[in-house]
Amino acid sequence: MAVWLYKIAVKTGKFDIIRGSIANISEDQRLQLLLIGFCFNAFLEGAAGFGVPIAISAALLAELGFHPLKAAALCLIANAASGAFGAIGIPVIVGAQMGDLTPIELSRTLAWVLPFITFLIPFLLVFILDKWKGIKETLPALLVVSGSYTIVQALTIIVLGPELANILAALVSMGALTIFLRKWQPSHIYRVNKDEKVVEKSKYSLKEIINAWSPFYILTVIVIIWSLPGFKALFAEGGALHKTTLLFKVPFLHGEVVKTPPVAPAQTALDAIFKLDLVSATGTAILLAVLLTVMFSKNITFAEGIQSLKETCKELSIPVLTICFIMGFANLANYAGLSSTIGLALAKTGDVFPFVSPLLGWLGVFITGSVVSNNALFGHLQVVTGAQIGTSSSLLLAANTSGGVMGKLISPQSIAIATAAVQETGRESNLFKMTIYYSLILLLFVGVWTYVLSIIGM
């Protein structure tokens, strides 16, 4: 649904105005990197995910004069700040399901794990582009972007949950930096190739820009409504809309598998219930945003909107099918006791496991190419291990998610998308060499910080 909304924005021409208006804000490539490579990348990650943000952001930076392969590397690294909450928070939602948690419980734990990395990513991007000199010359802008994004993302995942974490943080940080740059500019304009002709700007009126962003304003408002406790209460037992939540017991599986010690304190029959949320699901909120966008857009018909849906389904058929197979295997592993057995073995590492925990997520994303698939694959394993060593399952699921995000920097799927976007297909190994170092450094930080949090009883 999120990708469909993005497709609608492209088909109506709104996305071209969004992209152009951002590129027009500054000619300094360090600031363009912050606006497009970081903020816009994060916004697209929250609104669409599935490789869309890296492809579009990298291609746009290349158009603005960045070295194509470096633009791809920078966008992959920038994605470390937003990858956990991609496509309206799906990775966190799936991770929470694996640990029998609510999405907001897991997202609140992530608020302890990720903010330090989120705050430092913009500094790292500018350092890669222009070393310490770049950080010194753009420090005020860096503080505005890092501070606003980190604070808004943290508050969102604590108060509302994971769905709008990237969208709200990106909108606020983009807006804050845009306003700030009207009053402040660096001492000199930085360009990678100083003699290169600056891309000619397209001028847009304020009305055009506001209208272009309208699909995402609508999305934000609707998802916020869907996240309110009062709205969620409508779907609880006894609520006015509770009958729109359908529960199906899986035949020959529900109650047939029993957990025994040491995996569980006592013999416990496992539920196998498929839950279908017809209205309360975030996807329904996005569907409503799409319908309203089409309804109020003058240059698209419902027939064209349906055609965009068909195109979206065709493009995502393989990724969705892959995720379905991985989810199927993950459930098979859980009900067959495979995850529990591996978890018991990993519990032998004892108190050191929280340090190792993110590595599983990192490997999971490297193998599957998706934080969602990684959480489905290793989420239950993390929970079982945590129960054996006395560590919070929420913390280990957060570590699995965070480690997975760092794995996106070197995931073959992500690298293939990035190189194709900047027309450097065939140079995947070069891009891998550019990102592996930063992926390992960030993974090490997540491991150490998770270990510290486990010691203090988080």
XYZ file of C-alpha atoms in Angstrom:
458
model
C 0.000 0.000 0.000
C 2.814 2.411 0.870
C 4.541 1.798 -2.462
C 1.199 2.284 -4.234
C 0.838 5.722 -2.619
C 4.352 6.584 -3.797
C 3.417 5.435 -7.333
C 0.354 7.693 -7.252
C 2.569 10.630 -6.260
C 4.853 9.876 -9.218
C 2.011 9.451 -11.731
C 0.372 12.734 -10.721
C 3.658 14.633 -11.093
C 3.695 15.528 -7.412
C 6.884 13.591 -6.778
C 8.829 15.554 -9.427
C 7.917 18.775 -7.635
C 8.891 17.289 -4.254
C 12.248 16.175 -5.621
C 12.933 19.426 -7.453
C 11.953 21.659 -4.544
C 14.378 19.840 -2.238
C 17.239 20.035 -4.741
C 16.666 23.790 -5.102
C 17.307 24.621 -1.451
C 21.120 24.783 -1.650
C 23.916 24.377 -4.211
C 26.333 23.166 -1.517
C 26.653 19.426 -2.027
C 27.171 18.743 1.665
C 23.787 20.302 2.385
C 22.239 18.517 -0.595
C 23.546 15.300 0.921
C 21.799 16.081 4.212
C 18.541 17.056 2.523
C 18.372 14.286 -0.068
C 20.747 11.538 1.053
C 19.594 11.658 4.677
C 16.209 13.392 5.149
C 14.535 12.533 1.843
C 15.998 9.026 1.971
C 14.473 8.543 5.429
C 11.134 9.957 4.300
C 10.953 7.511 1.389
C 12.037 4.653 3.662
C 9.118 5.408 5.951
C 6.615 5.923 3.139
C 7.634 3.134 0.759
C 10.715 1.071 1.668
C 11.613 -1.990 -0.468
C 14.698 -0.340 -1.990
C 12.806 2.724 -3.253
C 14.606 5.279 -1.004
C 18.134 4.165 -1.864
C 17.426 4.020 -5.595
C 15.742 7.420 -5.831
C 18.056 9.289 -3.454
C 21.233 7.921 -5.058
C 19.997 8.697 -8.577
C 19.052 12.235 -7.569
C 22.439 12.899 -5.951
C 24.156 11.595 -9.092
C 22.064 14.024 -11.166
C 23.272 16.842 -8.906
C 26.944 16.116 -9.636
C 27.930 13.494 -7.062
C 30.149 10.625 -8.169
C 27.565 7.892 -8.928
C 29.128 5.112 -6.876
C 29.832 7.424 -3.947
C 26.244 8.675 -4.068
C 25.064 5.065 -3.818
C 27.386 4.360 -0.877
C 26.309 7.501 0.978
C 22.620 6.635 0.584
C 23.190 3.087 1.825
C 24.992 4.419 4.903
C 22.317 7.072 5.489
C 19.674 4.343 5.473
C 21.115 3.043 8.755
C 19.179 5.801 10.537
C 15.799 4.830 9.110
C 15.891 1.190 7.997
C 14.333 -0.157 11.200
C 11.060 1.683 10.528
C 10.718 1.150 6.773
C 7.391 0.940 4.938
C 5.281 2.254 7.820
C 7.148 0.276 10.489
C 6.742 -3.244 9.060
C 10.120 -4.570 10.371
C 9.184 -3.623 13.933
C 5.646 -4.968 13.585
C 6.937 -8.356 12.377
C 9.650 -8.424 15.049
C 7.074 -7.739 17.751
C 4.906 -10.598 16.474
C 7.845 -12.993 16.795
C 8.246 -12.045 20.454
C 4.570 -11.810 21.414
C 5.020 -8.083 21.975
C 3.034 -5.106 20.773
C 4.791 -2.949 18.142
C 4.984 -0.002 20.513
C 6.729 -2.132 23.176
C 9.483 -3.067 20.735
C 9.717 0.438 19.294
C 10.153 1.885 22.794
C 13.112 -0.429 23.335
C 14.553 0.684 19.995
C 14.355 4.221 21.381
C 17.176 3.151 23.722
C 19.231 1.365 21.075
C 19.185 3.499 17.920
C 19.217 7.256 18.755
C 22.996 7.499 19.182
C 23.584 6.057 15.721
C 20.760 8.129 14.251
C 22.302 11.318 15.627
C 25.785 10.495 14.310
C 24.840 9.369 10.780
C 24.591 12.912 9.269
C 28.029 13.736 10.708
C 29.411 10.515 9.228
C 27.965 11.333 5.797
C 29.543 14.785 5.685
C 32.835 13.362 6.976
C 32.918 10.804 4.162
C 32.250 13.553 1.616
C 34.464 16.370 2.937
C 36.333 15.078 6.025
C 36.660 17.172 9.202
C 36.695 20.384 7.195
C 33.178 19.651 5.998
C 31.915 18.939 9.515
C 33.452 22.167 10.801
C 31.955 24.300 8.027
C 28.476 22.758 8.217
C 28.297 22.125 11.971
C 25.239 24.361 12.593
C 23.287 22.607 9.833
C 24.400 19.189 11.090
C 23.163 19.970 14.587
C 19.802 21.121 13.215
C 19.329 17.970 11.115
C 20.676 15.444 13.616
C 18.979 17.016 16.609
C 15.546 17.478 15.049
C 15.487 14.067 13.352
C 16.686 12.112 16.388
C 14.356 13.836 18.846
C 11.256 13.544 16.659
C 11.983 9.915 15.752
C 12.504 8.978 19.404
C 9.348 10.777 20.563
C 7.305 9.219 17.769
C 8.323 5.638 18.512
C 7.762 6.172 22.234
C 4.359 7.871 21.964
C 2.813 6.633 18.693
C 4.762 3.524 17.714
C 6.873 2.629 14.670
C 4.529 3.492 11.799
C 5.327 7.212 11.442
C 8.817 7.269 12.947
C 10.605 8.032 9.679
C 7.940 10.162 8.035
C 7.481 12.629 10.900
C 11.203 12.805 11.699
C 12.128 13.378 8.052
C 9.464 16.038 7.496
C 10.468 17.944 10.624
C 14.214 17.750 9.925
C 13.751 18.766 6.273
C 11.553 21.656 7.297
C 13.908 22.742 10.081
C 16.955 22.668 7.790
C 15.122 24.498 4.997
C 14.104 27.312 7.345
C 17.579 27.422 8.884
C 19.278 27.704 5.475
C 17.259 30.811 4.682
C 19.203 32.558 7.440
C 22.513 30.690 7.286
C 24.844 29.317 4.614
C 28.371 27.850 4.922
C 31.341 30.152 4.344
C 31.878 28.697 0.872
C 29.898 26.489 -1.482
C 31.304 22.964 -1.662
C 31.210 21.126 -4.977
C 32.944 17.830 -5.731
C 33.850 19.136 -9.193
C 34.256 22.875 -8.779
C 34.210 23.590 -12.508
C 31.098 21.538 -13.142
C 28.030 23.446 -14.249
C 25.321 23.501 -11.590
C 22.089 21.796 -12.659
C 19.521 24.384 -13.713
C 16.839 24.872 -11.098
C 13.123 24.544 -11.668
C 11.090 27.103 -9.776
C 7.936 26.072 -7.979
C 5.384 28.191 -6.172
C 4.577 27.609 -2.518
C 1.111 26.401 -3.551
C 2.622 23.818 -5.932
C 4.976 22.535 -3.245
C 2.230 22.253 -0.621
C -0.018 20.438 -3.098
C 2.821 18.086 -4.095
C 3.318 16.966 -0.502
C -0.439 16.464 0.065
C -0.464 12.631 -0.300
C 1.962 12.368 2.576
C 0.191 14.956 4.739
C -2.961 12.882 4.320
C -1.058 9.672 5.105
C 0.484 11.174 8.238
C -2.829 12.424 9.628
C -4.636 9.129 8.976
C -1.876 6.948 10.454
C -1.774 9.187 13.547
C -5.528 8.647 13.960
C -5.012 4.880 13.549
C -2.329 5.038 16.277
C -4.478 6.796 18.893
C -5.440 4.649 21.929
C -9.087 5.687 21.585
C -9.205 4.485 17.986
C -7.435 1.220 18.830
C -9.955 0.629 21.627
C -12.701 0.342 18.993
C -11.173 -2.959 17.869
C -10.582 -4.449 21.320
C -12.903 -7.096 22.745
C -16.269 -5.400 23.293
C -15.343 -2.422 21.097
C -17.705 -1.082 18.452
C -15.584 -2.473 15.604
C -14.127 -5.584 17.228
C -15.945 -7.820 14.730
C -13.754 -6.426 11.931
C -10.853 -8.379 13.451
C -11.138 -11.962 12.258
C -9.387 -14.866 13.980
C -8.806 -18.222 12.281
C -7.472 -21.234 14.158
C -5.073 -23.193 11.937
C -6.404 -26.780 11.628
C -4.197 -29.615 12.934
C -1.736 -27.092 14.428
C -3.571 -24.920 16.944
C -2.958 -26.336 20.417
C -1.208 -29.418 19.034
C 2.402 -28.324 19.667
C 3.556 -28.164 23.284
C 6.454 -26.170 24.722
C 8.193 -27.846 27.637
C 10.976 -26.856 30.047
C 13.562 -25.438 29.675
C 12.005 -23.489 26.776
C 8.940 -22.697 28.908
C 8.418 -22.716 32.703
C 5.768 -25.440 32.298
C 4.134 -27.428 29.540
C 2.295 -24.927 27.346
C 0.252 -25.605 24.215
C 1.071 -23.185 21.408
C -1.680 -21.182 19.764
C -1.770 -21.130 15.966
C -4.208 -18.360 15.159
C -4.228 -16.291 11.987
C -5.373 -12.746 12.711
C -6.892 -10.646 9.929
C -7.425 -6.968 10.770
C -9.809 -5.655 8.127
C -9.875 -2.068 9.406
C -7.369 -1.580 12.231
C -4.321 -2.619 10.160
C -1.989 0.174 9.060
C -2.448 -0.989 5.469
C -6.101 0.069 5.638
C -5.013 3.531 6.757
C -2.666 3.764 3.771
C -5.433 2.545 1.443
C -7.649 5.366 2.699
C -4.808 7.852 2.084
C -4.455 6.553 -1.495
C -8.194 6.863 -2.170
C -8.315 10.413 -0.812
C -5.228 11.379 -2.834
C -6.780 10.074 -6.063
C -10.102 11.696 -5.213
C -8.592 15.155 -4.709
C -6.002 14.998 -7.523
C -7.162 16.583 -10.765
C -4.682 14.827 -13.055
C -5.386 11.169 -12.248
C -8.488 9.024 -12.591
C -9.503 6.017 -10.513
C -8.774 3.826 -13.540
C -5.206 5.155 -13.621
C -4.971 4.599 -9.879
C -5.981 0.958 -10.344
C -3.384 0.651 -13.104
C -0.755 1.937 -10.653
C -1.888 -0.723 -8.193
C -1.416 -3.413 -10.852
C 2.084 -2.090 -11.617
C 2.920 -2.055 -7.913
C 1.721 -5.634 -7.434
C 3.760 -6.773 -10.422
C 6.937 -5.031 -9.212
C 6.595 -6.307 -5.650
C 5.424 -9.819 -6.511
C 8.863 -11.400 -6.084
C 9.796 -9.531 -2.839
C 6.370 -10.253 -1.327
C 6.546 -13.910 -2.364
C 10.035 -14.125 -0.869
C 8.813 -12.671 2.419
C 5.873 -15.116 2.431
C 8.222 -18.079 2.003
C 10.540 -16.777 4.724
C 7.598 -16.182 7.076
C 6.438 -19.726 6.325
C 9.867 -21.139 7.086
C 10.108 -19.024 10.248
C 6.791 -20.390 11.530
C 7.846 -23.910 10.607
C 11.077 -23.423 12.556
C 9.155 -22.068 15.546
C 6.505 -24.806 15.705
C 8.999 -27.591 14.924
C 11.257 -26.457 17.762
C 14.194 -25.540 15.505
C 14.413 -21.951 16.772
C 14.109 -23.109 20.378
C 16.888 -25.679 19.939
C 19.258 -23.140 18.387
C 18.275 -20.634 21.067
C 19.171 -23.117 23.809
C 22.554 -23.690 22.158
C 23.228 -19.948 21.878
C 22.278 -19.538 25.537
C 25.571 -21.308 26.327
C 27.308 -18.026 25.476
C 25.738 -16.667 28.670
C 26.016 -12.989 29.452
C 28.038 -12.380 26.277
C 25.067 -13.128 24.004
C 23.654 -9.550 23.985
C 26.926 -8.491 22.344
C 26.543 -11.241 19.716
C 22.797 -10.732 19.236
C 23.026 -7.932 16.603
C 25.381 -10.108 14.551
C 22.520 -12.550 13.918
C 20.401 -9.700 12.563
C 23.318 -8.469 10.454
C 23.768 -11.929 8.926
C 20.002 -12.308 8.496
C 19.721 -9.191 6.346
C 22.873 -10.043 4.416
C 21.264 -13.391 3.537
C 17.653 -12.298 2.952
C 18.112 -8.645 1.946
C 15.292 -7.541 4.246
C 14.979 -6.448 7.882
C 11.422 -7.805 7.819
C 12.573 -11.258 6.709
C 15.433 -11.160 9.195
C 13.081 -10.501 12.110
C 10.789 -13.283 10.945
C 13.729 -15.667 10.628
C 15.643 -14.949 13.841
C 13.133 -13.132 16.059
C 11.852 -16.172 17.951
C 15.380 -17.517 18.313
C 16.390 -14.271 20.046
C 13.400 -14.539 22.394
C 14.215 -18.130 23.411
C 17.861 -17.278 24.052
C 16.886 -14.224 26.080
C 14.583 -16.301 28.274
C 17.412 -18.740 29.026
C 19.994 -16.104 29.977
C 17.584 -13.760 31.748
C 17.798 -10.928 29.211
C 14.802 -8.937 27.998
C 13.351 -10.403 24.804
C 12.429 -6.880 23.742
C 16.075 -5.788 23.988
C 17.294 -8.753 21.934
C 14.609 -8.212 19.294
C 15.669 -4.559 19.137
C 19.285 -5.702 18.749
C 18.256 -8.125 15.997
C 16.455 -5.310 14.180
C 19.290 -2.806 14.651
C 21.958 -5.274 13.571
C 19.839 -6.073 10.539
C 19.707 -2.417 9.566
C 23.520 -2.293 9.577
C 23.486 -5.376 7.362
C 21.525 -3.467 4.697
C 24.719 -1.546 3.912
C 26.255 -4.703 2.440
C 23.188 -6.732 1.485
C 23.598 -7.972 -2.118
C 19.999 -6.941 -2.799
C 20.546 -3.364 -1.570
C 23.852 -3.041 -3.411
C 22.314 -4.316 -6.659
C 19.483 -1.782 -6.386
C 21.905 1.066 -5.644
C 24.315 0.315 -8.503
C 21.446 -0.063 -10.971
C 19.967 3.275 -9.858
C 23.189 5.175 -10.629
C 23.879 3.165 -13.813
C 26.938 1.420 -12.386
C 25.742 -2.169 -12.804
C 28.736 -4.499 -12.723
C 30.540 -2.522 -10.026
C 28.756 -4.105 -7.075
C 32.060 -5.300 -5.586
C 33.383 -1.723 -5.589
C 30.316 -0.502 -3.738
C 30.584 -3.390 -1.268
C 34.166 -2.336 -0.471
C 32.975 1.231 0.138
C 30.297 0.231 2.664
C 31.625 -2.868 4.476
C 33.898 -0.865 6.787
C 31.084 1.400 7.983
C 28.704 -1.539 8.297
C 31.113 -3.343 10.631
C 31.822 -0.222 12.708
C 28.106 0.444 13.204
C 27.487 -3.239 13.986
C 30.219 -3.165 16.621
C 28.654 -0.097 18.214
C 25.223 -1.773 18.343
C 26.762 -4.896 19.895
C 28.631 -2.983 22.590
C 25.649 -0.756 23.393
C 23.263 -3.734 23.576
C 25.677 -5.436 25.974
C 25.782 -2.301 28.152
C 21.982 -2.077 28.187
C 21.732 -5.750 29.190
C 24.104 -5.156 32.114
C 22.063 -2.249 33.465
C 18.914 -4.381 33.215
C 17.237 -2.748 30.251
